[in-house]
Coordinates of C-alpha atoms in Angstrom, one line a residue:
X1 CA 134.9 29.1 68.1
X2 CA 132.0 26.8 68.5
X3 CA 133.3 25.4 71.6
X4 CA 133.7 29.1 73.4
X5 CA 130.5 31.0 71.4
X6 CA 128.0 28.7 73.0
X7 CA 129.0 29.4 76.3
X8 CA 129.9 32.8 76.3
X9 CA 126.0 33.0 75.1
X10 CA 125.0 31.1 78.1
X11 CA 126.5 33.9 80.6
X12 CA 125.2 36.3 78.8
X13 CA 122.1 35.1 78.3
X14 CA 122.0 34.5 82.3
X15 CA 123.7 37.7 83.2
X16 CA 120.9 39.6 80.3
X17 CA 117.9 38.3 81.5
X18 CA 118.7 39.0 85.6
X19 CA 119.1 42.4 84.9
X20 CA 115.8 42.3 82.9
X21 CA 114.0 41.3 85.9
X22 CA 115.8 42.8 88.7
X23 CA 115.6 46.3 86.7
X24 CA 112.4 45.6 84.8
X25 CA 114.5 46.8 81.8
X26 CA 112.6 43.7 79.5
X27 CA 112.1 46.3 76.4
X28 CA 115.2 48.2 76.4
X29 CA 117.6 45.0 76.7
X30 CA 115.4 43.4 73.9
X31 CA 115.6 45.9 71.4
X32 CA 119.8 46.3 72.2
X33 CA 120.0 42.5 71.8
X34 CA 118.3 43.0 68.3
X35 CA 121.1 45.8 67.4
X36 CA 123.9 44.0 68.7
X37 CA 122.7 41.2 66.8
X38 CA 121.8 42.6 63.5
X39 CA 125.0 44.8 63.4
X40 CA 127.2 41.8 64.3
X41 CA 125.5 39.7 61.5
X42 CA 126.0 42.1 58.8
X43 CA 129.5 43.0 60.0
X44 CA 130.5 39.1 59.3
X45 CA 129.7 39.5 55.6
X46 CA 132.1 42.7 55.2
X47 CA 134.7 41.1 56.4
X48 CA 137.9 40.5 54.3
X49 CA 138.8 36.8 53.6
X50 CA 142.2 36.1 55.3
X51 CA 143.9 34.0 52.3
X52 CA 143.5 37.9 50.5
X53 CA 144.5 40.2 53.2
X54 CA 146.9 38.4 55.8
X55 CA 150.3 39.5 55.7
X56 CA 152.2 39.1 58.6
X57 CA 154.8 40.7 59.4
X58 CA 158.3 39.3 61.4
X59 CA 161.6 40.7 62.4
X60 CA 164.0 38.3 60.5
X61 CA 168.2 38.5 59.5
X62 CA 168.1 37.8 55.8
X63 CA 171.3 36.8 54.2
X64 CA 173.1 35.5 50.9
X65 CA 175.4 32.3 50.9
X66 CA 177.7 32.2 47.8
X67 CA 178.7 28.4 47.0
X68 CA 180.9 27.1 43.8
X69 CA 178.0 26.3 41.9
X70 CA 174.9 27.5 43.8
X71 CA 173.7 30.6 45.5
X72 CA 171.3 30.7 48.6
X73 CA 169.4 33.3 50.0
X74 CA 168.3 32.5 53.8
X75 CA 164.7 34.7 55.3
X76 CA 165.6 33.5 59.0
X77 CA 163.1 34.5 62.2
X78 CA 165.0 36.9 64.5
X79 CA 163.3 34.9 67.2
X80 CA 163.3 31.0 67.3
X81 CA 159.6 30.2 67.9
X82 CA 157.0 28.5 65.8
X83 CA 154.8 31.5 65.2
X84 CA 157.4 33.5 64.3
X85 CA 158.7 31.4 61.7
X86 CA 159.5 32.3 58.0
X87 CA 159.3 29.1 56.6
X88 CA 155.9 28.2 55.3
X89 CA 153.7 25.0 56.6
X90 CA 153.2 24.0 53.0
X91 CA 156.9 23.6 51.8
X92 CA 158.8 20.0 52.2
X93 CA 161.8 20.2 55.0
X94 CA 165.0 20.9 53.2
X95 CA 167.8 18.1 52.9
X96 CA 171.6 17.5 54.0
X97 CA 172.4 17.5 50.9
X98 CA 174.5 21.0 49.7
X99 CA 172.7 21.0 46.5
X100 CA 168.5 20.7 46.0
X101 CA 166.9 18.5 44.0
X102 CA 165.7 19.9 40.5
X103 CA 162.2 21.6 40.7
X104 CA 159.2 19.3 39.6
X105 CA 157.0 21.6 37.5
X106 CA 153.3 20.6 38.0
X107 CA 150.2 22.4 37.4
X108 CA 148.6 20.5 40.5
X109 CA 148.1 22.5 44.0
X110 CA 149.2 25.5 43.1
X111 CA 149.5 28.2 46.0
X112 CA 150.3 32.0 45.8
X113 CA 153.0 33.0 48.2
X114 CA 154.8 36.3 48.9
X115 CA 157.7 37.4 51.0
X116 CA 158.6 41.6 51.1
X117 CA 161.5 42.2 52.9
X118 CA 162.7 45.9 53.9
X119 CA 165.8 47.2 55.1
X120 CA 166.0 50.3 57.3
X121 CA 169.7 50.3 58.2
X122 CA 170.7 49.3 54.4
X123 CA 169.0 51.9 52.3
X124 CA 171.2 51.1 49.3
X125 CA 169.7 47.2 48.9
X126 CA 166.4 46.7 46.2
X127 CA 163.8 45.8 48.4
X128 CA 163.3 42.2 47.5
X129 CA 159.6 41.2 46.4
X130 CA 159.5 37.2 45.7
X131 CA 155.7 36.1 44.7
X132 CA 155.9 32.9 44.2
X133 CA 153.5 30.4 42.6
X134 CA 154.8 27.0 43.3
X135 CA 153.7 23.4 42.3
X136 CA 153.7 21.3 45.4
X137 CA 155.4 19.4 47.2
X138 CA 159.2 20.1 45.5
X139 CA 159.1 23.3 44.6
X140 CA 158.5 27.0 43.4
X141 CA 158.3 29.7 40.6
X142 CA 159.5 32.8 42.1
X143 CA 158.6 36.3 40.1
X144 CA 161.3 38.8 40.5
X145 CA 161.4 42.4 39.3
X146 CA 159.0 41.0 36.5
X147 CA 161.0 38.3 35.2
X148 CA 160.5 35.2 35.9
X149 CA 163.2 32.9 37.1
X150 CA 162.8 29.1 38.9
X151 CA 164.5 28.7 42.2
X152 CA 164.2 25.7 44.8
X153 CA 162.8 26.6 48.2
X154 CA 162.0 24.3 51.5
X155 CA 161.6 24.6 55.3
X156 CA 165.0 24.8 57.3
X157 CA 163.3 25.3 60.7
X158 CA 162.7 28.7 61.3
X159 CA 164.1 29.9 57.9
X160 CA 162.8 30.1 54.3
X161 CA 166.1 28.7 51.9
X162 CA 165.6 30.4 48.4
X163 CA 168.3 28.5 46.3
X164 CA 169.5 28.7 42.9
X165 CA 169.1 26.2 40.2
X166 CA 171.1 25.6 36.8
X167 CA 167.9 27.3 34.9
X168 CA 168.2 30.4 37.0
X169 CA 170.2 33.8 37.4
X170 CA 172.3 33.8 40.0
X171 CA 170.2 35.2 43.5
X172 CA 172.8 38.1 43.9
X173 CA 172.0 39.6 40.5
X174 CA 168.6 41.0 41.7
X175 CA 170.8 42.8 44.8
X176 CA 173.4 44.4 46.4
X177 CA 174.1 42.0 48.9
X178 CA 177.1 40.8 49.8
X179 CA 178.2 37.1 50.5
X180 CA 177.9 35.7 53.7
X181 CA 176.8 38.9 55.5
X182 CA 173.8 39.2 57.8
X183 CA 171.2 42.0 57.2
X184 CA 168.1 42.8 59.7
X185 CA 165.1 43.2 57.7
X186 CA 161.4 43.7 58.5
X187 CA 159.6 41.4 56.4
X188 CA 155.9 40.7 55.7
X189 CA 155.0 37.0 54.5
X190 CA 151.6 35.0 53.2
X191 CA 151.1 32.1 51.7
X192 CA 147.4 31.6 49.9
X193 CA 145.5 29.8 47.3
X194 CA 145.9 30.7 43.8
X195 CA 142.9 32.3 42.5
X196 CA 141.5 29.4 40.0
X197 CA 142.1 26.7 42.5
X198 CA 141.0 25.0 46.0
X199 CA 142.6 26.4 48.8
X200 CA 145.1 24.1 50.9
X201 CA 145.7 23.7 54.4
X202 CA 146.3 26.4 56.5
X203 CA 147.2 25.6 60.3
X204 CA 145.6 26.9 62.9
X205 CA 148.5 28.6 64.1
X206 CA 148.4 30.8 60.3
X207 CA 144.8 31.5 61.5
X208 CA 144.9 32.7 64.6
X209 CA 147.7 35.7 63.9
X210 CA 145.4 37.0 61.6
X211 CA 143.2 40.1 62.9
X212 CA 140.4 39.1 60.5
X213 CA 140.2 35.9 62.8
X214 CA 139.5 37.9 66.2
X215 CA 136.7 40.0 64.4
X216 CA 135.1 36.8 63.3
X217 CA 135.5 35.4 66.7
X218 CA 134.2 38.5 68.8
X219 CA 131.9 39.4 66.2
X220 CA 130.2 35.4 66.6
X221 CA 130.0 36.0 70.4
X222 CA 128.4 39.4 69.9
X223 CA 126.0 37.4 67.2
X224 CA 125.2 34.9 69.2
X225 CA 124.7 37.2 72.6
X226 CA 122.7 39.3 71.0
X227 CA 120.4 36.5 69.2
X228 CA 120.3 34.8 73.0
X229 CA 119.0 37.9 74.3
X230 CA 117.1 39.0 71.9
X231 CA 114.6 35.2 72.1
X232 CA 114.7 34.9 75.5
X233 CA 113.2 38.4 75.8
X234 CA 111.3 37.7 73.5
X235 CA 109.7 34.0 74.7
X236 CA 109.5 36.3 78.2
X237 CA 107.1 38.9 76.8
X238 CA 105.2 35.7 74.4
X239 CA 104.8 33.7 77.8
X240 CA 103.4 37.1 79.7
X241 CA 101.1 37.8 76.8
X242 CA 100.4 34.0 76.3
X243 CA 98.9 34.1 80.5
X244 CA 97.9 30.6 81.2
X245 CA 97.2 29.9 77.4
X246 CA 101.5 28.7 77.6
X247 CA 100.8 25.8 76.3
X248 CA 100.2 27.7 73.2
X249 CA 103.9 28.9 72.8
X250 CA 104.6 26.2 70.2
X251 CA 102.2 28.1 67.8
X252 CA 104.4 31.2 68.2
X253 CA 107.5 29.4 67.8
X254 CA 106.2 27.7 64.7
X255 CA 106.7 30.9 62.5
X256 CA 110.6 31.0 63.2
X257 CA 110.9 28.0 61.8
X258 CA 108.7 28.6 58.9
X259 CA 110.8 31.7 58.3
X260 CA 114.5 29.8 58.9
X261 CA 113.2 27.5 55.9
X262 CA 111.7 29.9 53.8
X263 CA 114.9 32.6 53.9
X264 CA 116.9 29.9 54.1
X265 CA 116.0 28.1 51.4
X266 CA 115.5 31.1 49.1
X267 CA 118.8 32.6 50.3
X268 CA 121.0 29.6 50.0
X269 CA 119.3 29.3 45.5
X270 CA 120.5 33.1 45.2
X271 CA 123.9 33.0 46.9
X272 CA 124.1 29.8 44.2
X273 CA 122.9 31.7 41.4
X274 CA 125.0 34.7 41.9
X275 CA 128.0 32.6 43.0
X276 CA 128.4 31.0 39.2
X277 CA 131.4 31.2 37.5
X278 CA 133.0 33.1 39.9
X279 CA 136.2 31.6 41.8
X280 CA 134.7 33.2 45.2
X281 CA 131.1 33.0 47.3
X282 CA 129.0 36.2 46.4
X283 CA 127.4 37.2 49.5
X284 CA 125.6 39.7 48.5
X285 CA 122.1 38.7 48.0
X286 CA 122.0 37.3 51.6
X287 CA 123.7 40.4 53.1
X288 CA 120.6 42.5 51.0
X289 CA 118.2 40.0 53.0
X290 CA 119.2 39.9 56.2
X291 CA 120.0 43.8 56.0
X292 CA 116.1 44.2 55.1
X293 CA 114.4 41.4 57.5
X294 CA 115.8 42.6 60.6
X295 CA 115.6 46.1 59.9
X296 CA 111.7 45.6 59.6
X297 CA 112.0 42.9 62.7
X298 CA 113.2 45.7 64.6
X299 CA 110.5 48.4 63.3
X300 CA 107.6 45.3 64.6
X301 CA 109.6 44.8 67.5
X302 CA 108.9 48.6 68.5
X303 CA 105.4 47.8 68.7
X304 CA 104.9 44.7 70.7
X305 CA 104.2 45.4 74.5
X306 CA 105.8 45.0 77.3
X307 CA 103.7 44.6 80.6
X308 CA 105.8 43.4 83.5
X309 CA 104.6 44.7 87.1
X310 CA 107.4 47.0 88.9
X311 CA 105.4 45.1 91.9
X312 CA 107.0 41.9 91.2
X313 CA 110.6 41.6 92.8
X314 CA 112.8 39.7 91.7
X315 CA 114.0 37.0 94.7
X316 CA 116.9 35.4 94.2
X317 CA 115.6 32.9 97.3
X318 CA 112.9 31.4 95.7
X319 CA 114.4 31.2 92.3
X320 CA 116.8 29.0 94.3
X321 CA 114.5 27.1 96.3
X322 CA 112.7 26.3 92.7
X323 CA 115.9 25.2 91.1
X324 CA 116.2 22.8 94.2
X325 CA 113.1 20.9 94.1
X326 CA 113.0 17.5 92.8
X327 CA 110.9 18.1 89.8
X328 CA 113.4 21.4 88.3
X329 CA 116.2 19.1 89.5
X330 CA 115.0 16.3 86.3
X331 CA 113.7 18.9 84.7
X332 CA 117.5 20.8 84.0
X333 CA 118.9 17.3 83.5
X334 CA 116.7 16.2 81.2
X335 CA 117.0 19.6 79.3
X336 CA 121.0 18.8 79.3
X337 CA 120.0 15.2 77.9
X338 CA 118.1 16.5 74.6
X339 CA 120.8 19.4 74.3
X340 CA 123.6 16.8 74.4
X341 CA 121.2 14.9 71.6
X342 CA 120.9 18.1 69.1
X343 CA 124.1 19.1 69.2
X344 CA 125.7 15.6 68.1
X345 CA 122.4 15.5 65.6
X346 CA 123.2 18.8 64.4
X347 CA 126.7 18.7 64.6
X348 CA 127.3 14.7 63.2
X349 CA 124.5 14.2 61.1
X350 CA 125.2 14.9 57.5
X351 CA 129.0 13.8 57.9
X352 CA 127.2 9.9 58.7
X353 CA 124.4 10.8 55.5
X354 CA 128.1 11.3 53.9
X355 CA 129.3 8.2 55.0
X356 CA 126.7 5.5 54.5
X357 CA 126.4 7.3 50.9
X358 CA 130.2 6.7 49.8
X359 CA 129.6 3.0 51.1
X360 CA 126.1 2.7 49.5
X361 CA 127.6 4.0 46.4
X362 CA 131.0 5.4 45.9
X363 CA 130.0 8.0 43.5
X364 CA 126.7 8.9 44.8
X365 CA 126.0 12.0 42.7
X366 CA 122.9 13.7 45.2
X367 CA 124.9 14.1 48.2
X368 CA 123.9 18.5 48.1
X369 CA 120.5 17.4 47.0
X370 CA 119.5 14.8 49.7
X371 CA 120.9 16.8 52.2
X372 CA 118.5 19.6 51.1
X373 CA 115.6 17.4 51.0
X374 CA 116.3 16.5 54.5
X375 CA 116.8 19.9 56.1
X376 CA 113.5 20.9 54.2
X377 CA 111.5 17.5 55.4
X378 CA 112.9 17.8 59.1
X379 CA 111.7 22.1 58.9
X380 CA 108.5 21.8 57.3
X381 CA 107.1 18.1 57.4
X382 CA 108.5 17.5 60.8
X383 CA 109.1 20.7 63.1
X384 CA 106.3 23.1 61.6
X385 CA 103.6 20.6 62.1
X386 CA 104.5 19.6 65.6
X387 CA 105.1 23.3 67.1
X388 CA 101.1 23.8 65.5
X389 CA 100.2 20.4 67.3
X390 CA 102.4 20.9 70.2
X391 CA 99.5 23.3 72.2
X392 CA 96.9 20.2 71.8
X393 CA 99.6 17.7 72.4
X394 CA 100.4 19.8 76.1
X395 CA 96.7 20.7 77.0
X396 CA 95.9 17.0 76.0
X397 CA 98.5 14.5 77.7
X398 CA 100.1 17.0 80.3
X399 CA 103.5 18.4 80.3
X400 CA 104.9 15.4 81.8
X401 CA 103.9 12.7 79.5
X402 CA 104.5 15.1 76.6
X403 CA 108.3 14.7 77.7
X404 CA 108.7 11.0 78.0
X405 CA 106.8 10.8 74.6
X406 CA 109.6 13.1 72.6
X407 CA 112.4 11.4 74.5
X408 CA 111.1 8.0 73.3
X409 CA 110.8 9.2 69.5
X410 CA 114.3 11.1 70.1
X411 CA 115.7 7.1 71.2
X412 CA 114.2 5.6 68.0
X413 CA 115.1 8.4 65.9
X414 CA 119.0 7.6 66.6
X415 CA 118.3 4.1 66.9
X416 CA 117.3 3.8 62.8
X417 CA 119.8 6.2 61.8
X418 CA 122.1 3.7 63.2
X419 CA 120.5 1.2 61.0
X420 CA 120.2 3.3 57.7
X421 CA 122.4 2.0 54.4
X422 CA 120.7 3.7 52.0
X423 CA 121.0 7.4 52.5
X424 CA 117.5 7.8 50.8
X425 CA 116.1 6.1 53.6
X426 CA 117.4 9.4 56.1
X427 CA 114.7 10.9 54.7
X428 CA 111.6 9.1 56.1
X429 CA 113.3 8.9 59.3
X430 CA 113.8 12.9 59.5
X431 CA 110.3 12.9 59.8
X432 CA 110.3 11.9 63.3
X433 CA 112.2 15.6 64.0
X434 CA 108.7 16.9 64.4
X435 CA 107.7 14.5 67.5
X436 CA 111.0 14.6 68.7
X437 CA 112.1 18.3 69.0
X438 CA 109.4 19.7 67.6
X439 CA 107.6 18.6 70.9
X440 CA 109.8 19.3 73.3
X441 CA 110.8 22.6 72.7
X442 CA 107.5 24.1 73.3
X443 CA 107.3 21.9 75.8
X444 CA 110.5 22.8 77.5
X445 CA 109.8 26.3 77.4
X446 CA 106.3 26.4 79.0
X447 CA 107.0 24.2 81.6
X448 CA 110.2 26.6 82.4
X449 CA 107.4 29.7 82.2
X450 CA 105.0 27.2 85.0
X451 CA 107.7 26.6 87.2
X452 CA 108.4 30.2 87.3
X453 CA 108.1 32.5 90.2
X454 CA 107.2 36.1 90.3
X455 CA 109.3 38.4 89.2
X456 CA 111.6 36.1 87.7
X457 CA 110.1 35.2 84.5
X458 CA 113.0 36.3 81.8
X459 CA 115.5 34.3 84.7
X460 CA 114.2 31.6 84.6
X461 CA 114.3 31.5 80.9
X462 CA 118.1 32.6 80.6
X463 CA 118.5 29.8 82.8
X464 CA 116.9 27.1 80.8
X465 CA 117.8 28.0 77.7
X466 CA 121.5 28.4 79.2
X467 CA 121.8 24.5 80.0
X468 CA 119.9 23.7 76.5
X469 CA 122.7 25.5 75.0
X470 CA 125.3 23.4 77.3
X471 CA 124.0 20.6 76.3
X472 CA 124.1 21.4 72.9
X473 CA 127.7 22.5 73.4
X474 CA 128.4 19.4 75.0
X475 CA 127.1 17.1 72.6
X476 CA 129.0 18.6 70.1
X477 CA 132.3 17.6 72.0
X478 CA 131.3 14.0 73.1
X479 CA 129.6 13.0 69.7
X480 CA 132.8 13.8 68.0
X481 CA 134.7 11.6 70.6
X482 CA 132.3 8.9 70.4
X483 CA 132.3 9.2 66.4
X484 CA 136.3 9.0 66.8
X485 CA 136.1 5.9 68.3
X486 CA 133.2 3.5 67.3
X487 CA 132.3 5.3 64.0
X488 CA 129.5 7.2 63.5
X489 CA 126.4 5.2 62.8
X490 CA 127.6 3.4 65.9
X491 CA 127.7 6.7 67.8
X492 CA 124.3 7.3 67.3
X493 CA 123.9 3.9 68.2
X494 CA 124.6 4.5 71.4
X495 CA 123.4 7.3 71.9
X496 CA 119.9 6.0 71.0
X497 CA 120.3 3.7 73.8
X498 CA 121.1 6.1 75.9
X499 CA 118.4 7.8 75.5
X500 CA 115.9 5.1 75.9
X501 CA 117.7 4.4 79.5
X502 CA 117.1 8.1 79.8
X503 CA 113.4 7.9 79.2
X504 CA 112.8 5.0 81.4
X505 CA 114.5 6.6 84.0
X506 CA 112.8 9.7 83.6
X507 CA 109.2 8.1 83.8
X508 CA 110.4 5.7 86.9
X509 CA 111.4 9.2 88.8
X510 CA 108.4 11.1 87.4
X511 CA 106.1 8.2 88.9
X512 CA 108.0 8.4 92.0
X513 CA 107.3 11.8 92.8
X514 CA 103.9 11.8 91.7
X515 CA 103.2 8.6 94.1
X516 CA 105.4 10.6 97.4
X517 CA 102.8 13.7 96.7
X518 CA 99.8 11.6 96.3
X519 CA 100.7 9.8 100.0
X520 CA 101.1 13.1 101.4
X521 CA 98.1 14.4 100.2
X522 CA 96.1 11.9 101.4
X523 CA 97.9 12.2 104.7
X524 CA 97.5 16.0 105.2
X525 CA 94.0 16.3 103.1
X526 CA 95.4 19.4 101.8
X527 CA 99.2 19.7 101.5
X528 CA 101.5 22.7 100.7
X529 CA 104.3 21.5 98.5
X530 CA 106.9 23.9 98.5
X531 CA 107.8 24.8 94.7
X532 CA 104.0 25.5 94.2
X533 CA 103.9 27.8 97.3
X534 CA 107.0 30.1 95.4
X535 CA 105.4 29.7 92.2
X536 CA 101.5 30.4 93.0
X537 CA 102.2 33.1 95.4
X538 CA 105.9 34.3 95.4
X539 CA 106.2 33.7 98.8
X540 CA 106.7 31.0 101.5
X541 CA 103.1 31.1 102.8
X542 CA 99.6 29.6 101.3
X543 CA 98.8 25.9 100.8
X544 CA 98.1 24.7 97.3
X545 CA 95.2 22.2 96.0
X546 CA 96.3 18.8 96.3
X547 CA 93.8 17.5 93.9
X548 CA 95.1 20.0 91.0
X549 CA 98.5 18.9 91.7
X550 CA 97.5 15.2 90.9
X551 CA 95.4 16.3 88.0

């Protein structure tokens, strides 16, 4: 899911924010994003849990073995494949031997189980209805036509065996089959937790026959589609209101993450609250929440205006003669760089806290509580500030500079997590969040609105965003191989040397470029360069100041 989500966001985001330009549709795709999303989002929360409503059904022979001493009864797939198997993941193999070991009865891991079996063709047999709650890993209680009888069960392949024991009625008392004969059945099957207790592991071949498991999954790419379009729209119409001020974006983007800590945080204490005593998460209060914020996100989002010139085309040319330049060229890879960084941060982060605490101290009893600390430190004592700071940071050091600066403090931020054995001490170094990411975002996204042409201004930002989200995706995939292998305060490790290479590189190339356009300035007195031709004018013609380009 998190692997496809991201990237089905991407082309959407990409294939969205085209249209927006080419059609100069910005206002109508924005507010559809926001209904896609917010119906999507609230749709996830009405959703049935699987463990409660799965019940899948198989063609299967079912049919009763009559021994000296032991009768069997045998729920057998008509088809020999894996997912059409009767037997359950959770039940041991069965043995050679013709008789079962004696059920162990345990009160640990116990799991609710059913099988229903009907028979078209055999109107005259009792419908069998086994629901079983079994102590694992030897055995099961099964509950049959209200009395309750213990029977032996295991795994033969692709059949449940259902076998008596010495406690229990014989099998063909509760029928009218007959010995050894075969009898074609329709029969629906689930295995879940019991109520009071954990549940246990479900493979992922259980999961993905489940229809409640394609909603979730098309309903998180509609989510996450929507959400896409919906704030790249929106930075689109922020940046064309914003004009030349762009530097001030971070000030805008400030109050999302003032709201994702304040909701968040408020949220998270009444899902708790509500959640007490009760075997299941209650919902609820978030679903009232989110139901009211974006329905009054959408009734603001009515008002805000759109003003986006019908004159400006949208060229694919010099969007592609932009993206070929030297500086969007490092530019995109240093936008896939971070990404990769904040999706192994955001993906890998608390499982290390969670690590260097059991080794700190093996029953370390603030695990929820630091980890709460942190995301509030990182939100309001790193990011908030720094997306304030961020339009003084810009206007001050230059876009440039502003990048090599996060970059660094993104390389030293993974460098003394590596380094951290006391999981208190996360918390001082979550502070560096702000002058990390809460630097270059803002920064990222104005210098994508700069190096913009006419006409393509949401493009452009589908298309940066798209490779942030890339990189994200992709950091998710080789942090947890890196994590795999070296472990994962050496992971980050790594990574934070990675990063410093990164930043070196980056400022070696940046001084590079600047030094080839200084020469050729002084050369030519006044000289076009070719992005800043498309960018200025939206055209190929029209030279460009060569003493504001070195400024």
């Amino acid at each position: 899911m998190w692997t496809v989500t991201p990237f089905a966001s991407s082309a959407i985001t990409l294939m969205i924010s085209t249209l927006a330009d080419a059609f100069k549709i910005h206002r109508a795709l924005f507010l559809s994003g926001m209904i896609v999303l917010s119906t999507s989002f609230i749709s996830i929360f009405l959703l049935p849990d699987i463990s409660r409503s799965s019940h899948t059904q198989r063609e299967a022979t079912v049919s009763l073995h009559c021994l000296d001493n032991i009768t069997r009864l045998s729920v057998c797939s008509s088809v020999y494949e894996n997912h059409n198997s009767f037997s359950f993941s959770v039940l041991q193999k069965c043995s050679n031997n013709e008789t079962l070991d004696q059920v162990t009865e345990t009160q640990r891991d116990n799991i609710n189980c059913m099988v229903n079996c009907s028979y078209p063709q055999n109107m005259n047999l009792i419908s069998l209805n086994f629901t079983e709650n079994f102590p694992l890993p030897s055995g099961l209680i099964f509950n049959i036509s209200a009395e309750r009888s213990t029977f032996n069960i295991c795994d033969d392949g692709n059949c449940t065996i259902i076998t008596d024991t010495n406690t229990a009625p014989m099998l063909s008392e509760f029928s009218n089959f007959t010995c050894e004969e075969k009898y074609h059945a329709t029969c629906f099957y689930h295995c879940g937790a019991d109520d009071s207790r954990d549940e246990k592991d479900v493979t992922l071949s259980d999961v993905i026959h489940t229809p409640e498991f394609w909603l979730i999954f098309i309903l998180l790419v509609l989510l996450y589609g929507g959400n896409s379009t919906t704030t790249t729209m929106a930075d689109t119409v922020c940046f064309s209101i914003l004009g030349q001020a762009r530097h001030r974006y971070g000030r805008q983007r400030m109050w999302g993450s003032v709201g994702w800590g304040l909701v968040g945080t408020v949220s998270g204490a009444l899902v708790d609250h509500y959640s007490k005593g009760s075997a299941h998460i209650n919902y609820s209060s978030a679903l009232i929440i989110s139901g009211v914020f974006l329905t009054l996100n959408f009734i603001v989002s009515l008002q805000i205006p759109f003003s986006f010139s019908k004159r400006e085309k949208l060229k694919a040319k010099n969007v592609g003669k932009i993206i070929c330049t030297s500086k969007m060229m490092i530019f995109m890879l240093t936008v896939i760089v971070i990404g990769l960084t904040m999706g192994t941060l955001w993906t890998f982060l608390f499982i290390i806290v969670e690590d260097v605490a059991v080794t700190w101290n093996p029953d370390f009893p603030n695990m929820k509580l630091l980890q709460g600390l942190m995301l509030g430190a990182q939100c309001f004592l790193g990011e908030v500030p720094f997306l304030f700071l961020s339009s003084y940071t810009i206007k001050k050091l230059g876009q440039i500079p502003t990048f090599a600066l996060s970059m660094a403090v993104f390389s030293l931020r993974l460098l003394l997590y590596s380094c951290v054995t006391n999981p208190w001490f996360f918390l001082p170094v979550d502070l560096l969040h702000g002058l990390s990411f809460g630097l270059f975002y803002p920064n990222m996204m104005s210098y994508a609105s700069f190096m913009t042409p006419k006409g393509a201004q949401a493009t452009m930002q589908g298309i940066v965003k798209s490779v942030f989200i890339g990189g994200v995706s992709s950091g998710a995939m080789v942090g947890g191989l890196l994590v795999k292998v070296v472990g994962g305060s050496r992971a980050y490790f790594c990574l934070g040397l990675f990063n410093g290479m990164f930043t070196l590189f980056f400022i070696v190339v940046q001084f590079i470029i600047y030094k080839l356009n200084s020469r050729q300035c002084q050369d030519q007195g006044e000289y076009t360069f070719p992005e800043d031709e498309i960018i200025q004018n939206g055209t190929d013609k029209g030279p460009y100041d060569c003493d504001a380009e070195q400024q």
